[in-house]
mmCIF file of C-alpha atoms in Angstrom:
data_model
loop_
_atom_site.group_PDB
_atom_site.id
_atom_site.type_symbol
_atom_site.label_atom_id
_atom_site.label_comp_id
_atom_site.label_asym_id
_atom_site.label_seq_id
_atom_site.Cartn_x
_atom_site.Cartn_y
_atom_site.Cartn_z
ATOM 1 C CA MET A 1 0.000 0.000 0.000
ATOM 2 C CA THR A 2 1.392 3.369 -1.078
ATOM 3 C CA ILE A 3 0.324 6.383 0.947
ATOM 4 C CA ALA A 4 0.140 9.617 -1.040
ATOM 5 C CA LYS A 5 2.346 12.497 0.075
ATOM 6 C CA ASN A 6 -0.686 14.821 0.038
ATOM 7 C CA THR A 7 -4.312 13.784 0.525
ATOM 8 C CA VAL A 8 -7.424 15.947 0.687
ATOM 9 C CA CYS A 9 -9.265 15.196 3.945
ATOM 10 C CA LEU A 10 -12.999 15.885 3.841
ATOM 11 C CA TRP A 11 -15.027 15.985 7.060
ATOM 12 C CA PHE A 12 -18.426 14.303 6.950
ATOM 13 C CA GLU A 13 -20.950 14.007 9.729
ATOM 14 C CA LYS A 14 -21.449 10.262 9.189
ATOM 15 C CA ASP A 15 -21.756 9.461 5.471
ATOM 16 C CA ALA A 16 -18.168 9.438 4.163
ATOM 17 C CA GLU A 17 -18.568 5.973 2.665
ATOM 18 C CA ALA A 18 -21.824 6.804 0.857
ATOM 19 C CA ALA A 19 -20.310 10.027 -0.491
ATOM 20 C CA ALA A 20 -17.127 8.277 -1.654
ATOM 21 C CA ARG A 21 -19.154 5.564 -3.416
ATOM 22 C CA PHE A 22 -21.275 8.206 -5.165
ATOM 23 C CA TYR A 23 -18.165 10.084 -6.338
ATOM 24 C CA ALA A 24 -16.583 6.842 -7.564
ATOM 25 C CA GLU A 25 -19.716 5.976 -9.571
ATOM 26 C CA THR A 26 -20.070 9.494 -10.987
ATOM 27 C CA PHE A 27 -16.600 10.682 -11.995
ATOM 28 C CA PRO A 28 -13.898 9.057 -14.141
ATOM 29 C CA ASP A 29 -10.609 7.951 -12.584
ATOM 30 C CA SER A 30 -12.396 7.676 -9.216
ATOM 31 C CA ALA A 31 -12.621 4.773 -6.774
ATOM 32 C CA VAL A 32 -13.208 3.754 -3.186
ATOM 33 C CA ASN A 33 -9.846 2.350 -2.145
ATOM 34 C CA ALA A 34 -10.365 1.367 1.502
ATOM 35 C CA VAL A 35 -12.870 1.639 4.325
ATOM 36 C CA HIS A 36 -11.458 1.824 7.864
ATOM 37 C CA ARG A 37 -13.529 1.150 10.948
ATOM 38 C CA ALA A 38 -12.975 2.701 14.358
ATOM 39 C CA PRO A 39 -10.986 0.399 16.664
ATOM 40 C CA SER A 40 -12.835 1.813 19.692
ATOM 41 C CA ASP A 41 -15.548 4.282 20.615
ATOM 42 C CA TYR A 42 -14.931 7.933 19.760
ATOM 43 C CA PRO A 43 -16.871 11.168 20.387
ATOM 44 C CA SER A 44 -19.232 10.799 17.420
ATOM 45 C CA GLY A 45 -19.277 7.017 16.997
ATOM 46 C CA LYS A 46 -18.762 3.524 18.277
ATOM 47 C CA ALA A 47 -16.164 0.844 17.755
ATOM 48 C CA GLY A 48 -16.761 -0.770 14.369
ATOM 49 C CA ASP A 49 -18.377 2.300 12.771
ATOM 50 C CA VAL A 50 -16.835 3.559 9.540
ATOM 51 C CA LEU A 51 -14.268 6.129 10.655
ATOM 52 C CA THR A 52 -12.379 6.943 7.438
ATOM 53 C CA VAL A 53 -12.692 6.121 3.766
ATOM 54 C CA ASP A 54 -9.761 6.351 1.368
ATOM 55 C CA PHE A 55 -10.984 7.265 -2.114
ATOM 56 C CA THR A 56 -9.947 8.972 -5.320
ATOM 57 C CA VAL A 57 -11.891 11.646 -7.232
ATOM 58 C CA CYS A 58 -10.673 12.251 -10.791
ATOM 59 C CA GLY A 59 -7.216 11.054 -9.793
ATOM 60 C CA ILE A 60 -7.000 13.124 -6.603
ATOM 61 C CA PRO A 61 -6.432 11.103 -3.408
ATOM 62 C CA CYS A 62 -8.949 11.900 -0.690
ATOM 63 C CA MET A 63 -9.900 10.692 2.745
ATOM 64 C CA GLY A 64 -13.403 11.034 4.123
ATOM 65 C CA LEU A 65 -13.536 11.363 7.893
ATOM 66 C CA ASN A 66 -16.763 10.660 9.764
ATOM 67 C CA GLY A 67 -16.113 13.257 12.430
ATOM 68 C CA GLY A 68 -19.635 14.093 13.560
ATOM 69 C CA PRO A 69 -21.592 17.342 13.343
ATOM 70 C CA ALA A 70 -18.929 19.731 14.695
ATOM 71 C CA PHE A 71 -17.843 21.051 11.271
ATOM 72 C CA ARG A 72 -19.727 21.616 8.020
ATOM 73 C CA GLN A 73 -18.589 21.837 4.409
ATOM 74 C CA SER A 74 -18.416 25.327 2.916
ATOM 75 C CA GLU A 75 -17.771 26.928 -0.447
ATOM 76 C CA ALA A 76 -14.258 27.687 0.795
ATOM 77 C CA PHE A 77 -13.395 24.245 -0.613
ATOM 78 C CA SER A 78 -14.714 22.832 -3.863
ATOM 79 C CA PHE A 79 -13.807 20.321 -6.514
ATOM 80 C CA GLN A 80 -13.580 21.851 -9.977
ATOM 81 C CA ILE A 81 -14.417 19.351 -12.697
ATOM 82 C CA ALA A 82 -13.365 20.315 -16.239
ATOM 83 C CA THR A 83 -15.773 19.221 -18.962
ATOM 84 C CA ASP A 84 -15.417 19.100 -22.733
ATOM 85 C CA THR A 85 -19.042 19.121 -23.897
ATOM 86 C CA GLN A 86 -22.517 20.159 -22.825
ATOM 87 C CA ALA A 87 -23.447 16.485 -22.471
ATOM 88 C CA GLU A 88 -20.574 15.904 -20.034
ATOM 89 C CA THR A 89 -21.435 19.094 -18.147
ATOM 90 C CA ASP A 90 -25.067 18.007 -17.924
ATOM 91 C CA ARG A 91 -24.154 14.484 -16.804
ATOM 92 C CA TYR A 92 -22.088 15.613 -13.799
ATOM 93 C CA TRP A 93 -24.400 18.493 -12.908
ATOM 94 C CA ASN A 94 -27.492 16.314 -13.065
ATOM 95 C CA ALA A 95 -25.844 13.505 -11.091
ATOM 96 C CA ILE A 96 -25.138 15.901 -8.222
ATOM 97 C CA ILE A 97 -28.427 17.798 -8.345
ATOM 98 C CA ASN A 98 -30.607 14.708 -8.849
ATOM 99 C CA ASN A 99 -28.958 12.941 -5.906
ATOM 100 C CA GLY A 100 -30.171 15.445 -3.323
ATOM 101 C CA GLY A 101 -27.854 18.301 -4.261
ATOM 102 C CA GLN A 102 -28.650 21.897 -5.019
ATOM 103 C CA ALA A 103 -27.775 24.325 -7.790
ATOM 104 C CA SER A 104 -25.947 27.556 -7.169
ATOM 105 C CA ALA A 105 -24.606 30.159 -9.611
ATOM 106 C CA CYS A 106 -21.877 30.247 -12.249
ATOM 107 C CA GLY A 107 -21.474 26.482 -12.568
ATOM 108 C CA TRP A 108 -21.379 25.789 -8.825
ATOM 109 C CA CYS A 109 -23.533 23.218 -7.075
ATOM 110 C CA LYS A 110 -23.533 21.342 -3.785
ATOM 111 C CA ASP A 111 -23.978 17.634 -3.291
ATOM 112 C CA LYS A 112 -26.271 16.255 -0.615
ATOM 113 C CA TRP A 113 -23.369 16.090 1.854
ATOM 114 C CA GLY A 114 -22.723 19.829 1.466
ATOM 115 C CA LEU A 115 -19.561 19.523 -0.636
ATOM 116 C CA SER A 116 -19.268 22.185 -3.353
ATOM 117 C CA TRP A 117 -18.511 21.363 -6.976
ATOM 118 C CA GLN A 118 -17.690 23.601 -9.911
ATOM 119 C CA ILE A 119 -18.730 21.919 -13.144
ATOM 120 C CA THR A 120 -16.674 24.019 -15.543
ATOM 121 C CA PRO A 121 -16.526 23.554 -19.308
ATOM 122 C CA ARG A 122 -13.006 23.990 -20.660
ATOM 123 C CA THR A 123 -14.287 26.613 -23.122
ATOM 124 C CA LEU A 124 -14.985 28.920 -20.172
ATOM 125 C CA THR A 125 -11.534 28.357 -18.679
ATOM 126 C CA GLU A 126 -9.951 28.935 -22.091
ATOM 127 C CA ALA A 127 -11.920 32.169 -22.549
ATOM 128 C CA MET A 128 -10.744 33.459 -19.172
ATOM 129 C CA ALA A 129 -7.141 32.557 -20.040
ATOM 130 C CA ALA A 130 -7.440 34.432 -23.361
ATOM 131 C CA GLY A 131 -8.084 37.638 -21.432
ATOM 132 C CA GLY A 132 -9.245 40.895 -22.890
ATOM 133 C CA ALA A 133 -12.642 41.355 -24.518
ATOM 134 C CA GLU A 134 -13.120 37.618 -25.032
ATOM 135 C CA ALA A 135 -12.712 36.926 -21.307
ATOM 136 C CA LYS A 136 -15.006 39.831 -20.431
ATOM 137 C CA ARG A 137 -17.799 38.589 -22.727
ATOM 138 C CA ALA A 138 -17.510 34.999 -21.472
ATOM 139 C CA PHE A 139 -17.369 36.125 -17.844
ATOM 140 C CA GLU A 140 -20.426 38.334 -18.210
ATOM 141 C CA ALA A 141 -22.333 35.482 -19.877
ATOM 142 C CA MET A 142 -21.306 33.093 -17.090
ATOM 143 C CA MET A 143 -22.489 35.529 -14.415
ATOM 144 C CA GLU A 144 -26.059 35.086 -15.709
ATOM 145 C CA MET A 145 -25.936 31.269 -15.560
ATOM 146 C CA THR A 146 -26.616 28.579 -13.029
ATOM 147 C CA LYS A 147 -25.359 25.514 -14.935
ATOM 148 C CA ILE A 148 -22.905 26.606 -17.630
ATOM 149 C CA ASP A 149 -24.288 26.650 -21.165
ATOM 150 C CA VAL A 150 -21.398 25.725 -23.470
ATOM 151 C CA ALA A 151 -23.029 27.125 -26.622
ATOM 152 C CA ALA A 152 -23.733 30.446 -24.909
ATOM 153 C CA ILE A 153 -20.137 30.691 -23.674
ATOM 154 C CA ASP A 154 -18.832 29.873 -27.163
ATOM 155 C CA ALA A 155 -21.117 32.545 -28.658
ATOM 156 C CA ALA A 156 -19.910 35.076 -26.082
ATOM 157 C CA ARG A 157 -16.306 34.215 -26.870
ATOM 158 C CA ARG A 158 -16.884 34.959 -30.563
ATOM 159 C CA GLY A 159 -18.639 38.221 -29.739
#
């Protein structure tokens, strides 16, 4: 077993395993790698409860910690998923929203565990990198969106 030098640790109240399994089913290059149970009782659980889950999301090593209700997810941390097409954007967006999540603005949404996701078509990222008038038009178009509309961003890029 190789332990990554850097792992993203995500605090869950009690559903780290369910969240990790959802992410593994939804995103490419994702998997649940190990489930670890508590060797004894702890403040928010009992011996034998799932304590941590080692998983990967789009190639990024993560650990889910069932730490109880003391801390909540916030928009201060999010996964940004780059997409190539509207169909791919729709697939990830709909998977999150239709599984108890909620839409936000500008391509952001939250899953049912409170974790924030940015479902971001590459055309938007490319427009921002281009700078100038192209970036301004794409940015202004994005500011009016909930889920990103690839065709609308492409039209804004062209002017």
